[in-house]
PDB file of C-alpha atoms in Angstrom:
ATOM      1  CA  GLY A 210      -6.029  -9.467 -25.560  1.00  0.00           C
ATOM      2  CA  ALA A 211      -9.540  -8.425 -24.550  1.00  0.00           C
ATOM      3  CA  GLY A 212      -9.863  -5.250 -22.508  1.00  0.00           C
ATOM      4  CA  VAL A 213     -12.445  -4.538 -19.837  1.00  0.00           C
ATOM      5  CA  SER A 214     -15.971  -5.013 -21.066  1.00  0.00           C
ATOM      6  CA  GLN A 215     -19.196  -3.776 -19.480  1.00  0.00           C
ATOM      7  CA  SER A 216     -22.794  -4.530 -20.010  1.00  0.00           C
ATOM      8  CA  PRO A 217     -25.237  -3.053 -20.953  1.00  0.00           C
ATOM      9  CA  SER A 218     -23.627  -0.188 -22.865  1.00  0.00           C
ATOM     10  CA  ASN A 219     -26.918   1.800 -22.306  1.00  0.00           C
ATOM     11  CA  LYS A 220     -29.711   1.345 -19.727  1.00  0.00           C
ATOM     12  CA  VAL A 221     -32.762   3.457 -19.258  1.00  0.00           C
ATOM     13  CA  THR A 222     -34.999   2.807 -16.395  1.00  0.00           C
ATOM     14  CA  GLU A 223     -37.812   4.172 -14.410  1.00  0.00           C
ATOM     15  CA  LYS A 224     -37.428   5.815 -11.099  1.00  0.00           C
ATOM     16  CA  GLY A 225     -37.875   3.284  -8.385  1.00  0.00           C
ATOM     17  CA  LYS A 226     -36.791   0.247 -10.401  1.00  0.00           C
ATOM     18  CA  ASP A 227     -33.668  -1.759  -9.685  1.00  0.00           C
ATOM     19  CA  VAL A 228     -30.874  -2.197 -12.224  1.00  0.00           C
ATOM     20  CA  GLU A 229     -27.737  -4.345 -12.419  1.00  0.00           C
ATOM     21  CA  LEU A 230     -24.530  -3.401 -14.196  1.00  0.00           C
ATOM     22  CA  ARG A 231     -21.815  -5.864 -15.256  1.00  0.00           C
ATOM     23  CA  CYS A 232     -18.204  -5.754 -15.440  1.00  0.00           C
ATOM     24  CA  ASP A 233     -15.785  -8.353 -16.890  1.00  0.00           C
ATOM     25  CA  PRO A 234     -12.228  -7.278 -16.084  1.00  0.00           C
ATOM     26  CA  ILE A 235      -9.077  -8.247 -18.021  1.00  0.00           C
ATOM     27  CA  SER A 236      -8.305 -11.756 -17.497  1.00  0.00           C
ATOM     28  CA  GLY A 237      -5.855 -12.436 -14.581  1.00  0.00           C
ATOM     29  CA  HIS A 238      -6.391  -8.768 -12.988  1.00  0.00           C
ATOM     30  CA  THR A 239      -6.901  -9.346  -9.298  1.00  0.00           C
ATOM     31  CA  ALA A 240      -8.091  -5.680  -8.655  1.00  0.00           C
ATOM     32  CA  LEU A 241     -11.238  -4.180  -9.875  1.00  0.00           C
ATOM     33  CA  TYR A 242     -12.956  -0.718  -9.352  1.00  0.00           C
ATOM     34  CA  TRP A 243     -16.154   0.878  -9.885  1.00  0.00           C
ATOM     35  CA  TYR A 244     -16.251   4.669 -10.625  1.00  0.00           C
ATOM     36  CA  ARG A 245     -19.023   6.860 -11.619  1.00  0.00           C
ATOM     37  CA  GLN A 246     -18.906   9.990 -14.174  1.00  0.00           C
ATOM     38  CA  SER A 247     -21.676  12.555 -13.769  1.00  0.00           C
ATOM     39  CA  LEU A 248     -21.801  16.047 -14.932  1.00  0.00           C
ATOM     40  CA  GLY A 249     -22.188  17.589 -11.568  1.00  0.00           C
ATOM     41  CA  GLN A 250     -19.653  15.458  -9.713  1.00  0.00           C
ATOM     42  CA  GLY A 251     -17.014  14.572 -12.133  1.00  0.00           C
ATOM     43  CA  LEU A 252     -15.399  11.108 -11.769  1.00  0.00           C
ATOM     44  CA  GLU A 253     -15.953   9.617  -8.339  1.00  0.00           C
ATOM     45  CA  PHE A 254     -14.632   6.379  -6.907  1.00  0.00           C
ATOM     46  CA  LEU A 255     -17.405   3.913  -5.615  1.00  0.00           C
ATOM     47  CA  ILE A 256     -15.918   0.669  -4.636  1.00  0.00           C
ATOM     48  CA  TYR A 257     -12.884  -1.529  -4.883  1.00  0.00           C
ATOM     49  CA  PHE A 258     -12.426  -5.383  -5.005  1.00  0.00           C
ATOM     50  CA  GLN A 259      -9.286  -7.226  -4.156  1.00  0.00           C
ATOM     51  CA  GLY A 260     -10.189 -10.729  -5.327  1.00  0.00           C
ATOM     52  CA  ASN A 261     -13.820 -11.290  -4.235  1.00  0.00           C
ATOM     53  CA  SER A 262     -13.559  -8.912  -1.234  1.00  0.00           C
ATOM     54  CA  ALA A 263     -14.216  -5.304  -0.966  1.00  0.00           C
ATOM     55  CA  PRO A 264     -11.809  -3.530   1.178  1.00  0.00           C
ATOM     56  CA  ASP A 265     -13.023  -0.113   0.397  1.00  0.00           C
ATOM     57  CA  LYS A 266     -16.646   0.670  -0.073  1.00  0.00           C
ATOM     58  CA  SER A 267     -16.247   4.221   0.942  1.00  0.00           C
ATOM     59  CA  GLY A 268     -17.475   5.825  -2.420  1.00  0.00           C
ATOM     60  CA  LEU A 269     -20.909   4.095  -2.505  1.00  0.00           C
ATOM     61  CA  PRO A 270     -23.250   6.951  -2.081  1.00  0.00           C
ATOM     62  CA  SER A 271     -26.127   5.280  -0.206  1.00  0.00           C
ATOM     63  CA  ASP A 272     -27.299   1.809   1.004  1.00  0.00           C
ATOM     64  CA  ARG A 273     -29.189   1.486  -2.220  1.00  0.00           C
ATOM     65  CA  PHE A 274     -25.822   0.690  -3.986  1.00  0.00           C
ATOM     66  CA  SER A 275     -24.042  -2.632  -3.635  1.00  0.00           C
ATOM     67  CA  ALA A 276     -21.642  -4.671  -5.545  1.00  0.00           C
ATOM     68  CA  GLU A 277     -20.200  -8.212  -5.572  1.00  0.00           C
ATOM     69  CA  ARG A 278     -17.523  -9.946  -7.419  1.00  0.00           C
ATOM     70  CA  THR A 279     -17.519 -13.713  -8.046  1.00  0.00           C
ATOM     71  CA  GLY A 280     -14.702 -16.080  -8.798  1.00  0.00           C
ATOM     72  CA  GLY A 281     -12.247 -13.235  -8.718  1.00  0.00           C
ATOM     73  CA  SER A 282     -13.595 -12.130 -12.014  1.00  0.00           C
ATOM     74  CA  VAL A 283     -17.041 -10.730 -12.996  1.00  0.00           C
ATOM     75  CA  SER A 284     -18.532  -7.977 -10.963  1.00  0.00           C
ATOM     76  CA  THR A 285     -21.960  -6.790 -10.697  1.00  0.00           C
ATOM     77  CA  LEU A 286     -23.074  -3.246  -9.356  1.00  0.00           C
ATOM     78  CA  THR A 287     -26.628  -3.207  -8.188  1.00  0.00           C
ATOM     79  CA  ILE A 288     -28.607   0.090  -7.721  1.00  0.00           C
ATOM     80  CA  GLN A 289     -31.971  -0.442  -5.949  1.00  0.00           C
ATOM     81  CA  ARG A 290     -35.016   1.954  -6.162  1.00  0.00           C
ATOM     82  CA  THR A 291     -33.179   4.184  -8.579  1.00  0.00           C
ATOM     83  CA  GLN A 292     -33.528   7.808  -8.307  1.00  0.00           C
ATOM     84  CA  GLN A 293     -32.876  10.491 -11.075  1.00  0.00           C
ATOM     85  CA  GLU A 294     -29.636  11.480  -9.443  1.00  0.00           C
ATOM     86  CA  ASP A 295     -28.208   8.342 -10.057  1.00  0.00           C
ATOM     87  CA  SER A 296     -28.177   9.038 -13.791  1.00  0.00           C
ATOM     88  CA  ALA A 297     -24.452   8.912 -14.858  1.00  0.00           C
ATOM     89  CA  VAL A 298     -21.985   6.973 -16.685  1.00  0.00           C
ATOM     90  CA  TYR A 299     -20.760   3.858 -14.511  1.00  0.00           C
ATOM     91  CA  LEU A 300     -17.280   2.943 -15.316  1.00  0.00           C
ATOM     92  CA  CYS A 301     -15.383  -0.213 -14.226  1.00  0.00           C
ATOM     93  CA  ALA A 302     -11.667  -0.691 -14.265  1.00  0.00           C
ATOM     94  CA  SER A 303      -9.149  -3.485 -13.381  1.00  0.00           C
ATOM     95  CA  SER A 304      -5.399  -3.641 -12.727  1.00  0.00           C
ATOM     96  CA  LEU A 305      -3.094  -6.660 -12.420  1.00  0.00           C
ATOM     97  CA  THR A 306      -2.707  -5.985  -8.670  1.00  0.00           C
ATOM     98  CA  ALA A 307      -3.680  -3.373  -6.323  1.00  0.00           C
ATOM     99  CA  GLY A 308      -0.215  -1.968  -6.198  1.00  0.00           C
ATOM    100  CA  ASN A 309       0.208   1.830  -6.265  1.00  0.00           C
ATOM    101  CA  THR A 310       2.111   1.914  -9.542  1.00  0.00           C
ATOM    102  CA  ASP A 311      -0.297  -0.523 -11.461  1.00  0.00           C
ATOM    103  CA  THR A 312      -2.184   0.780 -14.352  1.00  0.00           C
ATOM    104  CA  GLN A 313      -6.018   0.794 -13.920  1.00  0.00           C
ATOM    105  CA  TYR A 314      -7.612  -0.077 -17.376  1.00  0.00           C
ATOM    106  CA  PHE A 315     -10.976   1.272 -17.887  1.00  0.00           C
ATOM    107  CA  GLY A 316     -13.919  -0.375 -19.739  1.00  0.00           C
ATOM    108  CA  PRO A 317     -16.322   1.736 -22.063  1.00  0.00           C
ATOM    109  CA  GLY A 318     -18.880   2.323 -19.294  1.00  0.00           C
ATOM    110  CA  THR A 319     -22.704   1.873 -18.912  1.00  0.00           C
ATOM    111  CA  ARG A 320     -24.776   4.899 -19.254  1.00  0.00           C
ATOM    112  CA  LEU A 321     -27.557   4.855 -17.028  1.00  0.00           C
ATOM    113  CA  THR A 322     -30.591   7.093 -17.410  1.00  0.00           C
ATOM    114  CA  VAL A 323     -33.298   7.185 -14.732  1.00  0.00           C
ATOM    115  CA  LEU A 324     -36.596   8.798 -15.915  1.00  0.00           C
TER     116      LEU A 324
ATOM    117  CA  GLY B  59      -7.547  14.449   2.081  1.00  0.00           C
ATOM    118  CA  ASN B  60      -6.128  13.730  -1.372  1.00  0.00           C
ATOM    119  CA  SER B  61      -7.169  15.996  -4.110  1.00  0.00           C
ATOM    120  CA  VAL B  62      -6.280  17.031  -7.781  1.00  0.00           C
ATOM    121  CA  THR B  63      -6.820  20.511  -9.209  1.00  0.00           C
ATOM    122  CA  GLN B  64      -6.734  21.079 -12.913  1.00  0.00           C
ATOM    123  CA  MET B  65      -7.370  24.083 -15.110  1.00  0.00           C
ATOM    124  CA  GLU B  66     -10.730  24.828 -16.258  1.00  0.00           C
ATOM    125  CA  GLY B  67     -11.372  24.365 -19.895  1.00  0.00           C
ATOM    126  CA  PRO B  68     -12.156  24.484 -22.585  1.00  0.00           C
ATOM    127  CA  VAL B  69      -8.722  25.071 -23.983  1.00  0.00           C
ATOM    128  CA  THR B  70      -9.023  26.060 -27.523  1.00  0.00           C
ATOM    129  CA  LEU B  71      -5.844  25.861 -29.742  1.00  0.00           C
ATOM    130  CA  SER B  72      -4.816  25.870 -33.456  1.00  0.00           C
ATOM    131  CA  GLU B  73      -3.212  22.843 -34.906  1.00  0.00           C
ATOM    132  CA  GLU B  74       0.507  22.717 -34.208  1.00  0.00           C
ATOM    133  CA  ALA B  75       0.285  25.139 -31.163  1.00  0.00           C
ATOM    134  CA  PHE B  76       2.002  24.285 -27.852  1.00  0.00           C
ATOM    135  CA  LEU B  77      -0.275  22.738 -25.202  1.00  0.00           C
ATOM    136  CA  THR B  78       0.018  23.060 -21.311  1.00  0.00           C
ATOM    137  CA  ILE B  79      -2.631  21.690 -19.095  1.00  0.00           C
ATOM    138  CA  ASN B  80      -1.789  22.566 -15.587  1.00  0.00           C
ATOM    139  CA  CYS B  81      -2.351  19.998 -12.673  1.00  0.00           C
ATOM    140  CA  THR B  82      -1.455  20.262  -9.028  1.00  0.00           C
ATOM    141  CA  TYR B  83      -2.246  17.842  -6.288  1.00  0.00           C
ATOM    142  CA  THR B  84      -2.515  17.379  -2.566  1.00  0.00           C
ATOM    143  CA  ALA B  85      -1.636  14.055  -1.037  1.00  0.00           C
ATOM    144  CA  THR B  86      -0.338  12.249   1.910  1.00  0.00           C
ATOM    145  CA  GLY B  87       2.464  10.035   1.283  1.00  0.00           C
ATOM    146  CA  TYR B  88       4.073   9.503  -2.029  1.00  0.00           C
ATOM    147  CA  PRO B  89       1.531   9.310  -4.737  1.00  0.00           C
ATOM    148  CA  SER B  90       1.695   7.894  -8.261  1.00  0.00           C
ATOM    149  CA  LEU B  91       0.393  10.407 -10.916  1.00  0.00           C
ATOM    150  CA  PHE B  92      -1.471   9.622 -14.117  1.00  0.00           C
ATOM    151  CA  TRP B  93      -2.990  11.522 -17.123  1.00  0.00           C
ATOM    152  CA  TYR B  94      -5.861   9.969 -18.710  1.00  0.00           C
ATOM    153  CA  VAL B  95      -7.655  10.922 -21.871  1.00  0.00           C
ATOM    154  CA  GLN B  96     -11.214  10.444 -23.010  1.00  0.00           C
ATOM    155  CA  TYR B  97     -11.874  10.821 -26.860  1.00  0.00           C
ATOM    156  CA  PRO B  98     -15.340  11.716 -27.829  1.00  0.00           C
ATOM    157  CA  GLY B  99     -17.564   8.730 -27.654  1.00  0.00           C
ATOM    158  CA  GLU B 100     -14.867   6.490 -26.183  1.00  0.00           C
ATOM    159  CA  GLY B 101     -13.765   5.279 -22.685  1.00  0.00           C
ATOM    160  CA  LEU B 102     -10.999   6.565 -20.333  1.00  0.00           C
ATOM    161  CA  GLN B 103      -7.413   5.591 -21.616  1.00  0.00           C
ATOM    162  CA  LEU B 104      -4.165   6.113 -19.801  1.00  0.00           C
ATOM    163  CA  LEU B 105      -2.010   8.448 -21.474  1.00  0.00           C
ATOM    164  CA  LEU B 106       1.130   8.514 -19.367  1.00  0.00           C
ATOM    165  CA  LYS B 107       2.010   8.062 -15.740  1.00  0.00           C
ATOM    166  CA  ALA B 108       4.987   8.847 -13.411  1.00  0.00           C
ATOM    167  CA  THR B 109       5.486   7.005  -9.966  1.00  0.00           C
ATOM    168  CA  LYS B 110       8.064   8.814  -8.207  1.00  0.00           C
ATOM    169  CA  ALA B 111       9.536  12.381  -7.998  1.00  0.00           C
ATOM    170  CA  ASP B 112      11.372  13.634 -11.034  1.00  0.00           C
ATOM    171  CA  ASP B 113      10.034  11.024 -13.284  1.00  0.00           C
ATOM    172  CA  LYS B 114       8.970  12.046 -16.787  1.00  0.00           C
ATOM    173  CA  GLY B 115       5.926  10.139 -18.324  1.00  0.00           C
ATOM    174  CA  SER B 116       5.605  10.389 -22.181  1.00  0.00           C
ATOM    175  CA  ASN B 117       3.339   9.021 -24.678  1.00  0.00           C
ATOM    176  CA  LYS B 118       2.207  10.183 -28.242  1.00  0.00           C
ATOM    177  CA  GLY B 119       4.192  13.347 -28.003  1.00  0.00           C
ATOM    178  CA  PHE B 120       2.760  14.260 -24.618  1.00  0.00           C
ATOM    179  CA  GLU B 121       4.947  14.739 -21.551  1.00  0.00           C
ATOM    180  CA  ALA B 122       4.498  15.455 -18.028  1.00  0.00           C
ATOM    181  CA  THR B 123       7.000  15.704 -15.170  1.00  0.00           C
ATOM    182  CA  TYR B 124       6.412  14.723 -11.446  1.00  0.00           C
ATOM    183  CA  ARG B 125       7.413  17.762  -9.425  1.00  0.00           C
ATOM    184  CA  LYS B 126       7.236  17.046  -5.758  1.00  0.00           C
ATOM    185  CA  GLU B 127       8.444  20.542  -4.712  1.00  0.00           C
ATOM    186  CA  THR B 128       5.572  22.288  -6.613  1.00  0.00           C
ATOM    187  CA  THR B 129       3.201  19.192  -6.262  1.00  0.00           C
ATOM    188  CA  SER B 130       2.618  19.639  -9.893  1.00  0.00           C
ATOM    189  CA  PHE B 131       2.136  17.311 -12.915  1.00  0.00           C
ATOM    190  CA  HIS B 132       1.609  19.640 -15.893  1.00  0.00           C
ATOM    191  CA  LEU B 133       0.712  18.110 -19.246  1.00  0.00           C
ATOM    192  CA  GLU B 134       2.580  19.470 -22.367  1.00  0.00           C
ATOM    193  CA  LYS B 135       2.732  18.758 -26.027  1.00  0.00           C
ATOM    194  CA  GLY B 136       4.891  20.693 -28.548  1.00  0.00           C
ATOM    195  CA  SER B 137       2.622  20.697 -31.522  1.00  0.00           C
ATOM    196  CA  VAL B 138      -1.029  19.620 -31.082  1.00  0.00           C
ATOM    197  CA  GLN B 139      -3.161  17.792 -33.913  1.00  0.00           C
ATOM    198  CA  VAL B 140      -6.926  18.037 -34.489  1.00  0.00           C
ATOM    199  CA  SER B 141      -7.054  14.352 -33.286  1.00  0.00           C
ATOM    200  CA  ASP B 142      -5.809  15.443 -29.725  1.00  0.00           C
ATOM    201  CA  SER B 143      -9.299  17.132 -29.083  1.00  0.00           C
ATOM    202  CA  ALA B 144     -10.469  15.273 -26.039  1.00  0.00           C
ATOM    203  CA  VAL B 145     -10.940  15.610 -22.386  1.00  0.00           C
ATOM    204  CA  TYR B 146      -7.863  15.129 -20.316  1.00  0.00           C
ATOM    205  CA  PHE B 147      -8.027  13.834 -16.681  1.00  0.00           C
ATOM    206  CA  CYS B 148      -5.238  14.312 -14.165  1.00  0.00           C
ATOM    207  CA  ALA B 149      -5.342  11.749 -11.375  1.00  0.00           C
ATOM    208  CA  LEU B 150      -3.352  10.512  -8.376  1.00  0.00           C
ATOM    209  CA  ARG B 151      -3.181   7.193  -6.409  1.00  0.00           C
ATOM    210  CA  THR B 152      -1.562   6.626  -3.068  1.00  0.00           C
ATOM    211  CA  ASN B 153       0.097   3.932  -1.377  1.00  0.00           C
ATOM    212  CA  GLU B 154      -1.557   4.267   2.092  1.00  0.00           C
ATOM    213  CA  GLY B 155      -4.201   1.461   1.564  1.00  0.00           C
ATOM    214  CA  PHE B 156      -6.431   3.534  -0.580  1.00  0.00           C
ATOM    215  CA  GLN B 157      -6.419   2.024  -4.037  1.00  0.00           C
ATOM    216  CA  LYS B 158      -8.672   4.416  -5.705  1.00  0.00           C
ATOM    217  CA  LEU B 159      -7.651   6.961  -8.422  1.00  0.00           C
ATOM    218  CA  VAL B 160      -8.485  10.507  -7.280  1.00  0.00           C
ATOM    219  CA  PHE B 161      -9.370  12.469 -10.555  1.00  0.00           C
ATOM    220  CA  GLY B 162      -9.390  16.092 -11.387  1.00  0.00           C
ATOM    221  CA  THR B 163     -12.505  17.556 -13.067  1.00  0.00           C
ATOM    222  CA  GLY B 164     -11.030  17.139 -16.564  1.00  0.00           C
ATOM    223  CA  THR B 165     -10.083  19.765 -19.184  1.00  0.00           C
ATOM    224  CA  ARG B 166     -11.424  19.778 -22.613  1.00  0.00           C
ATOM    225  CA  LEU B 167      -9.093  20.489 -25.401  1.00  0.00           C
ATOM    226  CA  LEU B 168     -10.457  21.700 -28.734  1.00  0.00           C
ATOM    227  CA  VAL B 169      -7.857  21.753 -31.588  1.00  0.00           C
ATOM    228  CA  SER B 170      -9.047  23.579 -34.836  1.00  0.00           C
ATOM    229  CA  PRO B 171      -7.320  23.065 -38.222  1.00  0.00           C
TER     230      PRO B 171
END
């Protein structure tokens, strides 16, 4: 079956512009996660969705970052007024449930470059 | 808080050498432990996992045993191949309402023929 897909695969933007990153989880997976992979910070958790609600937004670095999930499926991560330090690979993952033992399956990521 | 510490890389080995990548963790409660691998140009893939103490996860010749007494989950392989060259991430996930994976910094493995 299809895995987690993300789009675009690459995004180059100018400082100050807004960007939207999309994630399509594996069909039937109720839990969805966003992470960020950057050179200086490694892999960081951003936000977690259970269904359409986000019980844990603790990793969002500032109020310029927001995310939503609709229909218990597709999720969009929005970064407003991008800054150069936002440059990173943004990874989405999904799991069947949010259970501790469930495997999170990762998408290929979106590489964001802010000029 | 919860954290994962893994050995700095890169680890450079010749083909057929024995591999160990150390991973230790700090966590409240009883975490599940994971090794993820990222091959060049590819996304993160689950390599193996263990969900309780003394469990051994294994896949593709790699093994790791969940040691609660030493809070460790070291990754081992008896004979590495060039195709094993990748970045390996140790991670934990707890059952205390925080569903996120907490990752180590990653260890790059380079295997030469």
